[in-house]
Coordinates of C-alpha atoms and ligand atoms in Angstrom, one line a residue:
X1 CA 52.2 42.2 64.6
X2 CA 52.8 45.8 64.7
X3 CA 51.5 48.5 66.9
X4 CA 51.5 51.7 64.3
X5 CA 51.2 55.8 66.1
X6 CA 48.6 56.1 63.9
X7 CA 46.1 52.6 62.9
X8 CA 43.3 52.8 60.4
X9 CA 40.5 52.0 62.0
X10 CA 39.5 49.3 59.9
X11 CA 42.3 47.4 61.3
X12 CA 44.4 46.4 58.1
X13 CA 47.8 47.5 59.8
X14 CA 48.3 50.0 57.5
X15 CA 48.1 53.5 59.0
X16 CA 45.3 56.1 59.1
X17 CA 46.5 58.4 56.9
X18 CA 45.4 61.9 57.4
X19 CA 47.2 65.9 56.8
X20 CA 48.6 67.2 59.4
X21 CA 47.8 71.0 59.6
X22 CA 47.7 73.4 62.1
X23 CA 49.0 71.0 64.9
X24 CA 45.4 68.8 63.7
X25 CA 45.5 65.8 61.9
X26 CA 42.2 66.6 58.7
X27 CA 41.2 65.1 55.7
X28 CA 40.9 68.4 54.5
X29 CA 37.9 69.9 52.5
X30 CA 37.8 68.6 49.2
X31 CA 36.4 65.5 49.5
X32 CA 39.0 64.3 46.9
X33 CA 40.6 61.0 47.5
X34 CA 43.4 59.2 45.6
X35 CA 43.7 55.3 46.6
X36 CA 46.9 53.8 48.0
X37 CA 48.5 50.4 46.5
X38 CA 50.5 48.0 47.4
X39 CA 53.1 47.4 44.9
X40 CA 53.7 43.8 45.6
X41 CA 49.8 42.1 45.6
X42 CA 48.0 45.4 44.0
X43 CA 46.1 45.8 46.9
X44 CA 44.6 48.6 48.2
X45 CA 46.0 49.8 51.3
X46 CA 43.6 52.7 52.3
X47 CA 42.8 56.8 50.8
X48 CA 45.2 59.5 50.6
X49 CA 43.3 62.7 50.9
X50 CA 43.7 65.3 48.8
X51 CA 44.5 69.3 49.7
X52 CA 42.0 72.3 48.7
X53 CA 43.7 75.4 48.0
X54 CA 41.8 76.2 51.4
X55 CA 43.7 73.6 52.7
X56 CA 47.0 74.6 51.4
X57 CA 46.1 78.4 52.6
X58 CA 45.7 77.3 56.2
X59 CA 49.2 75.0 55.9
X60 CA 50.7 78.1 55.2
X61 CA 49.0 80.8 57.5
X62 CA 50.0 77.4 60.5
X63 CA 53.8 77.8 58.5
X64 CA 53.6 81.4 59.2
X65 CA 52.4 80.8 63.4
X66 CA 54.7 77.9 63.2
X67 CA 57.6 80.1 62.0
X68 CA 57.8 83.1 64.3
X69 CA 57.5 80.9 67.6
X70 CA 60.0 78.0 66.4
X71 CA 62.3 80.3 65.1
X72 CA 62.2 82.1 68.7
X73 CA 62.6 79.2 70.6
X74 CA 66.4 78.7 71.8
X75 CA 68.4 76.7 69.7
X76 CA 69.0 74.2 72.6
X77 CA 64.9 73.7 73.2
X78 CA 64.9 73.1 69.9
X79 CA 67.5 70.4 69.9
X80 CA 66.0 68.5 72.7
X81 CA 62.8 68.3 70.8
X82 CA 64.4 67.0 68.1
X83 CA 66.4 64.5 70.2
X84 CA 63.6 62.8 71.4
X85 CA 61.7 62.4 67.7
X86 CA 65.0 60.6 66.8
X87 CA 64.7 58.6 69.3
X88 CA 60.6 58.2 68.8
X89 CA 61.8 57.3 65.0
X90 CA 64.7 54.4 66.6
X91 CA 61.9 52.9 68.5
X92 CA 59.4 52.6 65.9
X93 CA 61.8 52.3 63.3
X94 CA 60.4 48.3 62.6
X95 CA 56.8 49.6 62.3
X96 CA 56.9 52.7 60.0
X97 CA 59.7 50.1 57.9
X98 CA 56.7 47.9 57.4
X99 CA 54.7 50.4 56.6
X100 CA 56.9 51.1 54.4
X101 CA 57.3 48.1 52.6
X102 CA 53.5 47.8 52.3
X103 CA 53.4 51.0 50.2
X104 CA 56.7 51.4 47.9
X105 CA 57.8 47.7 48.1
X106 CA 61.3 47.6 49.2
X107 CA 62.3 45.0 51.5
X108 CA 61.6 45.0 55.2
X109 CA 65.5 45.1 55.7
X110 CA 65.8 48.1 53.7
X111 CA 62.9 50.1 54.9
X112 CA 63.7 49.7 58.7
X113 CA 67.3 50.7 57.8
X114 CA 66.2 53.8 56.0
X115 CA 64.4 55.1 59.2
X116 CA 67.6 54.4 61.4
X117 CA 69.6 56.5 59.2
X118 CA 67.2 59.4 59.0
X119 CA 66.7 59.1 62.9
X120 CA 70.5 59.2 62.7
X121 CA 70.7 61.8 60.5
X122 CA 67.9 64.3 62.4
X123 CA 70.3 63.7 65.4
X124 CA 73.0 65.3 63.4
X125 CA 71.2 68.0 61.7
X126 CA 69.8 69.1 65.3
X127 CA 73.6 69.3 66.5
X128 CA 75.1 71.0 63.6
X129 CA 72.7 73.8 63.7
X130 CA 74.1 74.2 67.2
X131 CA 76.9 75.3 65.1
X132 CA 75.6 77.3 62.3
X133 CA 77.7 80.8 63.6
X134 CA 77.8 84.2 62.4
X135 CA 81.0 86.0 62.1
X136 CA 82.6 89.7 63.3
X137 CA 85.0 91.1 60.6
X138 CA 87.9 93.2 61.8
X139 CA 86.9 96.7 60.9
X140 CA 87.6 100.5 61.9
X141 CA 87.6 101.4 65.8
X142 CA 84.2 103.0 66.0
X143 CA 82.3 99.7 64.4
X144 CA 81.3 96.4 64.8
X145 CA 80.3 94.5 61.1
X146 CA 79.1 91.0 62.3
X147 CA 77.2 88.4 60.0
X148 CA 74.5 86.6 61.0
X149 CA 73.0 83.5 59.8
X150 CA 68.7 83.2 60.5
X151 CA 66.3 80.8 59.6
X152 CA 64.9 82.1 55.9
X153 CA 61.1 81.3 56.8
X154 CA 58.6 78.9 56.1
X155 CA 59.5 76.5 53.9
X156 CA 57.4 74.5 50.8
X157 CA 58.6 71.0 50.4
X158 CA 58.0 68.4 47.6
X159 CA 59.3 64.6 48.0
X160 CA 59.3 61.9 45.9
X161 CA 58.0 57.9 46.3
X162 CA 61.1 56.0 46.1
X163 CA 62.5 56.6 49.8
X164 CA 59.3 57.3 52.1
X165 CA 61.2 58.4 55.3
X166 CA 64.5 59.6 54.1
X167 CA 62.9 62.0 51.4
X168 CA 60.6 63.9 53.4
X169 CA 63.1 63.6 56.4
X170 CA 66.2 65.6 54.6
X171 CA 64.0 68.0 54.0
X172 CA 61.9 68.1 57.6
X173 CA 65.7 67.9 59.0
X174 CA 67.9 70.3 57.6
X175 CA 64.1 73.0 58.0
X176 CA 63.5 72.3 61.9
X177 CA 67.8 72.2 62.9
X178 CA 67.7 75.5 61.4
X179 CA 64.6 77.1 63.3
X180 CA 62.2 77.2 60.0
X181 CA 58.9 76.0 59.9
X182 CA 57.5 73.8 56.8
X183 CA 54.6 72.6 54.9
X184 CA 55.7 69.1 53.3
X185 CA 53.9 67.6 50.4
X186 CA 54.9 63.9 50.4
X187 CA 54.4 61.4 47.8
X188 CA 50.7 60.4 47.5
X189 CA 51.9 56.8 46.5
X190 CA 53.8 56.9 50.1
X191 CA 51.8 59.1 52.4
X192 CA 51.8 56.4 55.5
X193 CA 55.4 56.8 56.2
X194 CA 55.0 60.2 56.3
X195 CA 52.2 60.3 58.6
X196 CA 54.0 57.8 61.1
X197 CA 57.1 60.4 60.8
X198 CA 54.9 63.4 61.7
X199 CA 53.5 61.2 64.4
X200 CA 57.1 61.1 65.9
X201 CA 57.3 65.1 65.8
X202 CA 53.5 65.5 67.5
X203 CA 55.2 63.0 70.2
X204 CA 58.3 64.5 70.5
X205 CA 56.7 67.8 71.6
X206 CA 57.3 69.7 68.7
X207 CA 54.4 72.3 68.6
X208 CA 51.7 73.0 66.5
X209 CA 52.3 74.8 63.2
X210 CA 56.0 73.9 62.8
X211 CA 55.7 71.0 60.8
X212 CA 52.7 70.8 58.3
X213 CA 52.2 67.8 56.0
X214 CA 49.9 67.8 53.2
X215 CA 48.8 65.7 50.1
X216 CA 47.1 66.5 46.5
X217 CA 47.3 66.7 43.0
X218 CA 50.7 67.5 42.9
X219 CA 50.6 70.2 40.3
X220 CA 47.8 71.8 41.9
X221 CA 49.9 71.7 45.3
X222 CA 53.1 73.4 43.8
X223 CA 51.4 75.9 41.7
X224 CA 49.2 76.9 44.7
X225 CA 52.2 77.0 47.4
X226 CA 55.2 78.0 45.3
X227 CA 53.5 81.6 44.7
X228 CA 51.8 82.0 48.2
X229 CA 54.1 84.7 49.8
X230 CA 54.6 83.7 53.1
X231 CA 56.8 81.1 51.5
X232 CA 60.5 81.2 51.5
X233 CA 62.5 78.7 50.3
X234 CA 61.1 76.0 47.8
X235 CA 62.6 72.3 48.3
X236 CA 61.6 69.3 45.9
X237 CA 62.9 65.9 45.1
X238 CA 62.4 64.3 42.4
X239 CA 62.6 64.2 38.2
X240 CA 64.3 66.9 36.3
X241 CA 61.4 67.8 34.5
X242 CA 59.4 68.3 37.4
X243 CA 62.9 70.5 38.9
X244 CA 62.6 72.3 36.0
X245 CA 58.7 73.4 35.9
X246 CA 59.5 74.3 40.0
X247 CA 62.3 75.8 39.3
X248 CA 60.7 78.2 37.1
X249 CA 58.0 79.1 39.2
X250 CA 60.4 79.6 42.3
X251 CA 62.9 82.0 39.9
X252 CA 59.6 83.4 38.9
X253 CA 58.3 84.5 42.5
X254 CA 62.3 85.1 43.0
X255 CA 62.3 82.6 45.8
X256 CA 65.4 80.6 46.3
X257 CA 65.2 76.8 45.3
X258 CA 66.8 73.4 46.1
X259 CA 66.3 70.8 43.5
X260 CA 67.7 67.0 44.0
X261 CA 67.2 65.5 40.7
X262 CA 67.6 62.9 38.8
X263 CA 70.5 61.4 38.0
X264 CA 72.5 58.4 35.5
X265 CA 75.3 57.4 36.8
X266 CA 78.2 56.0 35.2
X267 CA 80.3 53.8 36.5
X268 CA 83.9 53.2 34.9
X269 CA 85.7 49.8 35.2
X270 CA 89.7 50.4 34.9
X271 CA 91.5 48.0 33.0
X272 CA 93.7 47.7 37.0
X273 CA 90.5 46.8 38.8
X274 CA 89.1 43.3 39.1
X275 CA 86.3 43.0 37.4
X276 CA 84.4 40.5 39.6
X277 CA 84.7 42.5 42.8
X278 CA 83.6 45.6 40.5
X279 CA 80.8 43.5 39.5
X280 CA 79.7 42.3 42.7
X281 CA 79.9 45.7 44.4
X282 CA 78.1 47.2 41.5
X283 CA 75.5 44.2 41.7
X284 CA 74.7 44.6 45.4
X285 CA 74.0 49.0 45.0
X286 CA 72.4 48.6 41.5
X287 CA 69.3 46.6 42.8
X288 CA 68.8 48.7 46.2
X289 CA 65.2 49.7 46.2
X290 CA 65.1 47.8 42.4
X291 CA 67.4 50.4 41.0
X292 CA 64.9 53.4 41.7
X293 CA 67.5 55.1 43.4
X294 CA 69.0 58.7 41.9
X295 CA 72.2 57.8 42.6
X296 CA 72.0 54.2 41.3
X297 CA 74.5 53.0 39.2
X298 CA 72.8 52.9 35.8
X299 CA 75.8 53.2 32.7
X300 CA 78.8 50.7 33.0
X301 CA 81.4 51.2 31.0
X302 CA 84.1 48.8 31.3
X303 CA 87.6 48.6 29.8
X304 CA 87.4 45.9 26.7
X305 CA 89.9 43.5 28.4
X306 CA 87.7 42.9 31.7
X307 CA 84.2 42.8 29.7
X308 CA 83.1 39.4 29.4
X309 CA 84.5 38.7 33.2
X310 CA 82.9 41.6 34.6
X311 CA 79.4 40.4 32.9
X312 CA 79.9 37.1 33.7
X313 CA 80.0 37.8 36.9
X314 CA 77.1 40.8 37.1
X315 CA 75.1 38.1 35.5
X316 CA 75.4 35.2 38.0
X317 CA 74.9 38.0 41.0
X318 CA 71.8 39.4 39.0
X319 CA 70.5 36.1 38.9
X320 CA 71.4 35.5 42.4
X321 CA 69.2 37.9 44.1
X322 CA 65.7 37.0 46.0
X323 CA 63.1 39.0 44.4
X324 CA 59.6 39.1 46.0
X325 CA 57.2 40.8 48.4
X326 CA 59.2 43.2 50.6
X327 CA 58.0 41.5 53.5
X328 CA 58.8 37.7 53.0
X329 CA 62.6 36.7 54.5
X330 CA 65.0 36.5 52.4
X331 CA 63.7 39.0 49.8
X332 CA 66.8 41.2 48.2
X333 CA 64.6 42.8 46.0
X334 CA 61.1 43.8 46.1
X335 CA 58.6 45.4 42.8
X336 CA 59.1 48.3 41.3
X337 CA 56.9 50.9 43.4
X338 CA 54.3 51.9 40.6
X339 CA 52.9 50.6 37.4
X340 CA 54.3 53.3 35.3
X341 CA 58.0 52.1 36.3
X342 CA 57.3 48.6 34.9
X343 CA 55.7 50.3 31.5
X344 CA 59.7 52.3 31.5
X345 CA 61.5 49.2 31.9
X346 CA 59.6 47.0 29.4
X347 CA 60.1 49.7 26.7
X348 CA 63.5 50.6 28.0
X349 CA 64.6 47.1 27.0
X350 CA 62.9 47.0 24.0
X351 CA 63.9 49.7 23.1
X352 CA 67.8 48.7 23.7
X353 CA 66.9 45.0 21.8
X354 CA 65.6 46.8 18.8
X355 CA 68.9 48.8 18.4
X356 CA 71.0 45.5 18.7
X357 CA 71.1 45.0 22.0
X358 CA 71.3 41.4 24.0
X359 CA 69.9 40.4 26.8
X360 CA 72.0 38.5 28.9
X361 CA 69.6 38.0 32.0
X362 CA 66.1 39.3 32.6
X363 CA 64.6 41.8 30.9
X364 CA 61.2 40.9 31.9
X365 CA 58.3 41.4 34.3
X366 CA 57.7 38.7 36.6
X367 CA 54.4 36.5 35.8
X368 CA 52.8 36.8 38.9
X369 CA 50.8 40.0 40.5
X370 CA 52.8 43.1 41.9
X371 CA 54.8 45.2 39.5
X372 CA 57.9 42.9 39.5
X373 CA 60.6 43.1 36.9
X374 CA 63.6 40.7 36.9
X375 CA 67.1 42.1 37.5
X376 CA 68.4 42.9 33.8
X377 CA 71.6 42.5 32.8
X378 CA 72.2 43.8 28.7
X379 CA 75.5 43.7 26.3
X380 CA 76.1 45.1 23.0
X381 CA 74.0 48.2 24.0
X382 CA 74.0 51.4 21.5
X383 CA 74.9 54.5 23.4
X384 CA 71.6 55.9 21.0
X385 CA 69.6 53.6 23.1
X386 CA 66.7 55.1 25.4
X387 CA 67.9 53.6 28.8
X388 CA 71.1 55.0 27.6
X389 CA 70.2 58.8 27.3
X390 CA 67.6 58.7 30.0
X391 CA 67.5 58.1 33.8
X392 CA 66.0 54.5 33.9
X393 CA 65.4 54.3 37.6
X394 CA 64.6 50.7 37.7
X395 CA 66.6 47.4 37.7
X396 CA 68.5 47.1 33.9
X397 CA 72.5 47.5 34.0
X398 CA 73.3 48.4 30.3
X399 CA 77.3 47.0 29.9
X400 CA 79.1 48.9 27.1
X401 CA 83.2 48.3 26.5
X402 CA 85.7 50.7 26.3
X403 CA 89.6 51.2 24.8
X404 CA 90.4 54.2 25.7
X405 CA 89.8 55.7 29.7
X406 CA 89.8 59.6 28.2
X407 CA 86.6 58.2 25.9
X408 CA 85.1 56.3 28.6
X409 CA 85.1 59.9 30.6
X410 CA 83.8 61.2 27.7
X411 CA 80.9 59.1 27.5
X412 CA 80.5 58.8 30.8
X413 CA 80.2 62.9 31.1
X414 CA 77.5 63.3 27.4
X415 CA 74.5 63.6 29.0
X416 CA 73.2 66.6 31.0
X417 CA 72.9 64.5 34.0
X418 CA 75.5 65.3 36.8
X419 CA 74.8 63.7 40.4
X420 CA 76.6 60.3 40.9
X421 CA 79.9 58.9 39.2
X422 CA 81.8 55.8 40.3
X423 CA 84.8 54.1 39.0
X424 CA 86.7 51.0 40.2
X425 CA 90.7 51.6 39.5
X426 CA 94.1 49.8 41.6
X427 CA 95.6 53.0 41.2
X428 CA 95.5 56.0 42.8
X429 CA 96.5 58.1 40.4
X430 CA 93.9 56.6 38.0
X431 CA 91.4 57.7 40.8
X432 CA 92.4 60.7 40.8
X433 CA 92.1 61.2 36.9
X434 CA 88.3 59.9 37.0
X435 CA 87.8 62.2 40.2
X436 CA 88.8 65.2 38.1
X437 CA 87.1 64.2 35.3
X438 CA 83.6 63.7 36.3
X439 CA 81.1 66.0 36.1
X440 CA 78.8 65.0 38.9
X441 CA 78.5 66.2 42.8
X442 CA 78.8 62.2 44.1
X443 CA 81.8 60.6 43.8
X444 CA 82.6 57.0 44.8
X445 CA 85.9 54.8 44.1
X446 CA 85.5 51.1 44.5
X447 CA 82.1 51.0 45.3
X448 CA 79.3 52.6 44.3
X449 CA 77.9 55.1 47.6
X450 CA 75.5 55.0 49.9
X451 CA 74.3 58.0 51.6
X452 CA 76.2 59.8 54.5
X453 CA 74.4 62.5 56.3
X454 CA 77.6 64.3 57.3
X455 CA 78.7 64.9 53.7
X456 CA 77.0 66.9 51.3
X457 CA 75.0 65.1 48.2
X458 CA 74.0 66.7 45.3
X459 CA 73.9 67.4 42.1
X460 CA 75.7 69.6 39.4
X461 CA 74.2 70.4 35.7
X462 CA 70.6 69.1 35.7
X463 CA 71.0 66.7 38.7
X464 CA 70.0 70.1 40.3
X465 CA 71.6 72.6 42.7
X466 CA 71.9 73.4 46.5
X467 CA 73.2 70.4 48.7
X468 CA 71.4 68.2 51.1
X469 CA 73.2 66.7 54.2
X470 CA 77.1 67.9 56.1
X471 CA 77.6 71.5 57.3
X472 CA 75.9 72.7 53.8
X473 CA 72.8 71.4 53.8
X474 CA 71.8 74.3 56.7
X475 CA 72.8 77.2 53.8
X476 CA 69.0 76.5 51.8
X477 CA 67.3 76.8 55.4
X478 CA 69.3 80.0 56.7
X479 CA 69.8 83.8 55.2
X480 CA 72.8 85.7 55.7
X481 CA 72.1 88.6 57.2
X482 CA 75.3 91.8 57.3
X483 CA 75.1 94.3 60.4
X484 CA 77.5 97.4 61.0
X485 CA 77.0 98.7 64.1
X486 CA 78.4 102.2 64.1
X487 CA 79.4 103.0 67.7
X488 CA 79.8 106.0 69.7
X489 CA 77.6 109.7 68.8
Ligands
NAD1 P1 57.3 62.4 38.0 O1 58.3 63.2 37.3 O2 55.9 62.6 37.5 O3 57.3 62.7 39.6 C1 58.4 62.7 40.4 C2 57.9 63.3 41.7 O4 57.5 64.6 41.6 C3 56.7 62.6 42.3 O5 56.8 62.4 43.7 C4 55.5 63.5 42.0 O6 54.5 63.4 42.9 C5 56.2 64.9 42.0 N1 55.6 65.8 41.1 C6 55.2 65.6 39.8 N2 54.7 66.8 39.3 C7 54.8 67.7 40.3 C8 54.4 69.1 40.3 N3 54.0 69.7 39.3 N4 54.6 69.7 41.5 C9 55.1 69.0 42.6 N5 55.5 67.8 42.6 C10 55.3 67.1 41.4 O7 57.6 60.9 37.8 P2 57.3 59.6 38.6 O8 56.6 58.7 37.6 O9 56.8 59.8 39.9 O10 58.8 59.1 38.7 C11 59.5 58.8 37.5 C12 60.8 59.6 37.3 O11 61.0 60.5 38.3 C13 61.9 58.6 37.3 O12 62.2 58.3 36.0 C14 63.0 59.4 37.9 O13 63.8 60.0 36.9 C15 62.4 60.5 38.7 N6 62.5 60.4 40.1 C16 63.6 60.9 40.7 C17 63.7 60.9 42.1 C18 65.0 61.4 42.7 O14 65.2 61.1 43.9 N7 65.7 62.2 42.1 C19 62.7 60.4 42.8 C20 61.6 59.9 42.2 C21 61.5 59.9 40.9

C-alpha cells in the first residue's frame, strides 16, 4: 500500500491532483476538466484541471514574486533546499513510481528508477550552479571588465507524457540550480507525478511562487504564456512539430528557446561487431518505456553478412520480454501510454507490410484491454516506408541490410532528425568513423545510451537546440551579463 503527499480523497491511491500556483494548491477557475486514464485497464484515475488564462496570469505574476526573492537568496540557501527535495524525492521515490505506472504505464521497476535518477540528477544540478562563475579579463590599469552569469527570469516550461518525473524535473532542475523561478505545464495525461514532485519542493521548503505548475489545453497554455512578458526563457519537450509552432512564437516575442525534440535513431551494426550481443543490447534499450523514448533506437541498419543472425537473435529477445500491466512482477514492458500511439503503430506496420515488408514477430495489439502492442520485429523494410521517415516512438525495430558502411551513414544521416546515433563496431577506428559521421548530439558505441545527468543531451538539426543536463544545461537558465568598471576620476 502506498502512502502518496498528496491522496485523492476518494481513496483510489491515485493522487489529488490539483495546480500549484502562488505557493496554493487550485483547481483553478475554469471549471474545465480533462479525465486521467490508465493505460493498462482504461480506467479512470481521477480529473486534471484545466488553466484559465486568469489562471495562467496569476502563474506568472507568482513567477515574477517567485523570481526576485529566489534569485536573491544565496546560492548556498538555495542548494540546501534543494538537497533536502532530493532527498524528499529518494524517499518517496516507490510511491510517486507507482503513481507513475498507474498513469503512463511503464513498469514499476522503471518508474521508481526514473525518480532516483532525477533525485540524483537535482542533487547535481544544485551543486553545479555552485559553480556557474563569471570571469575578469586582463584589461588596461584603470579598469576592471568582469562577466557575470545571472539567472535570465522566470521561466515557461512544456513537458511531455512519456517520462512523468524526469521531463518536468530537467526542466524544474537546471531553472531552480540557477536561481530562476518557473511556471511548468506538465502533461495532462501525467499530471500525478507532477503534483507528487511539486509536493517534494512545498516540503523541502522551497517558497511560494518559485515553482508554479499548471495544466490546460496545451495550445491555449503556450499561446497564452509564450507572449506574457514577464517570461524569459521558453523550455518544451516534446514533438518537432510542436518545437516548431513554439519555436516560432518564442523567435516571435524574441525570447530565447530550448527545444528537446524528437528524434529516430539509427543504429549501425559493423560487419566486426557480433551481431547477437548487438542485438541483445539493442533489444533490452529498444523496448524501455515500449520504445516511446526520443532517444530509442528506432532504424537498424546492419551489415549484409551479420543480418539474419542479428534478427534471429532480436527476434527471440523480442519475443522474450514480459509485457503487461506496469505493476504486476515480472513485467518488462508495459502499454503504450495513449490510444493515439497504438493507432501509429498499427498503421506504421501496415504501412511497412504494404510496401513489402515482413513481419518477423509482432506487429500487433494485444487482445486484451489497455493499449498494448507486442514488441515488433520487421525485415525486408523500404526505406520509403512511414516508420522509416517518421519518429515511431513505440515498440517496432525495422531491420534493413547494408554493403557498404559509407551508405549505411548515409542512410543513417537522410532524415532531418538529429538526436541519438549508435553503432556497434570491434574497432576503434571504425568507432571513430561512425562518431564523425553522425549527425546527431547522442552518441553511443556498443550500446544504445541511457541518460547521464553530468553530460549534455540534445539534439542537432530538428532534434532541437540548447542542451539539457552537464555543465551546459545551466547556459538556457543564466544571461551573460559584461561590466567595465572604469576606475579612478
Ligand atoms: P503531440 O505532438 O501532440 O504532443 C507532444 C507534447 O507536446 C505533449 O505533451 C503535448 O501536451 C504537448 N503539446 C502539444 N501541442 C502543444 C502546444 N501547442 N503547446 C504546448 N504543448 C503542446 O503528440 P503526442 O501524441 O502527445 O505524442 C506523439 C509524438 O510526440 C510522438 O510521435 C513523438 O514524436 C513526440 N514526442 C516526443 C517526445 C520527446 O521526448 N522528444 C515526448 C513525447 C512525444
Amino acid at each position: 500500500m502506498t502512502s502518496l503527499a498528496r491522496p485523492a480523497p476518494s481513496g483510489s491511491g491515485y493522487p489529488h491532483v490539483q495546480m500549484h500556483i502562488g505557493g496554493k494548491w487550485t483547481d483553478g477557475t475554469s471549471g474545465r476538466t480533462w479525465p486521467i486514464t490508465n493505460p493498462a485497464t482504461e480506467e479512470v484515475l481521477g480529473e486534471v484541471p484545466l488553466a484559465s488564462t486568469a489562471d495562467l496570469d496569476d502563474a506568472v505574476e507568482a513567477a515574477v514574486r517567485g523570481f526576485r526573492m529566489w534569485s536573491g537568496t544565496p546560492v548556498a540557501e538555495r542548494t540546501q533546499i534543494l538537497y533536502r527535495a532530493s532527498d524528499l524525492l529518494v524517499e518517496r521515490s516507490a510511491d510517486i513510481g507507482r503513481v507513475m505506472t498507474l498513469e503512463e504505464g511503464k513498469p514499476l521497476g522503471e518508474a521508481r528508477g526514473e525518480v532516483s535518477r532525477v533525485a540524483a540528477s537535482l542533487r547535481w544540478h544544485a551543486d553545479d550552479a555552485r559553480r556557474a562563475y563569471g570571469r575578469i579579463i586582463p584589461s588596461a590599469a584603470d579598469r576592471v571588465v568582469t562577466v557575470r552569469r545571472e539567472p535570465i527570469g522566470p521561466v515557461a516550461a512544456f513537458t511531455p507524457w512519456n517520462f512523468p518525473a524526469g521531463g518536468p524535473m530537467r526542466k524544474i532542475s537546471a531553472a531552480l540550480s540557477a536561481g530562476c523561478s518557473i511556471v511548468i505545464k506538465a502533461s495532462e495525461e501525467t499530471p500525478g507525478t507532477a503534483c507528487e514532485i511539486v509536493q517534494c519542493f512545498e516540503d523541502a521548503g522551497l517558497p511560494p511562487d518559485v515553482l508554479n505548475l499548471v495544466f490546460g489545453d496545451p495550445p491555449e497554455v503556450s499561446s497564452h504564456l509564450i507572449p506574457a512578458p514577464d517570461i524569459r526563457l521558453v523550455a518544451f519537450t516534446g514533438s518537432v512539430p510542436v518545437g516548431k509552432l513554439l519555436a516560432a512564437a518564442a523567435g516571435a516575442e524574441m525570447k530565447p528557446a530550448l527545444m528537446e525534440l524528437g528524434g529516430h535513431a539509427p543504429v549501425i551494426v559493423c560487419a566486426d561487431a557480433d551481431p547477437r550481443v548487438a542485438a541483445r543490447r539493442s533489444a533490452a534499450a529498444k523496448y524501455v518505456n515500449a520504445g516511446q523514448v526520443c532517444t530509442s533506437p528506432s532504424r537498424f541498419f546492419v551489415h549484409e553478412s551479420l543480418h539474419d543472425a542479428f534478427v534471429d537473435e532480436l527476434v527471440d529477445a523480442s519475443e522474450a520480454v514480459p509485457v503487461g500491466d506496469g505493476l504486476v512482477e515480472g513485467t518488462k514492458m508495459g502499454p503504450l501510454a495513449n490510444p493515439r500511439r497504438l493507432v501509429a503503430m498499427e498503421h506504421f506496420v501496415t504501412d511497412a507490410v504494404e510496401r513489402g515488408a515482413t513481419i518477423r514477430c509482432g506487429g500487433r495489439r494485444l487482445d486484451r484491454p489497455g493499449y498494448f502492442f507486442a514488441p515488433t520485429v520487421l525485415t525486408e523494410v523500404s526505406l520509403e516506408s512511414e516508420m522509416m521517415i517518421t519518429e515511431p516512438f513505440g515498440p517496432v525495430a525495422p531491420v534493413v541490410p547494408f554493403a557498404d558502411l559509407d551508405d549505411a551513414v548515409t542512410m543513417a544521416n537522410s532524415l532531418p532528425y538529429g538526436l541519438a546515433a549508435y553503432g556497434f563496431t570491434e574497432s576503434a577506428s571504425t568507432a571513430e568513423r561512425l562518431v564523425q559521421g553522425f549527425e546527431a548530439g547522442i552518441l553511443s558505441i556498443n550500446h544504445c545510451g541511457g541518460s547521464i545527468h553530468e553530460a549534455p543531451s540534445g539534439g542537432v538539426k530538428d532534434s532541437g537546440y540548447g542542451r539539457e543536463g552537464g555543465p551546459e544545461g545551466l547556459d538556457a537558465y543564466m544571461a551573460t551579463k559584461r561590466v567595465v568598471h572604469l576606475l579612478g576620476d
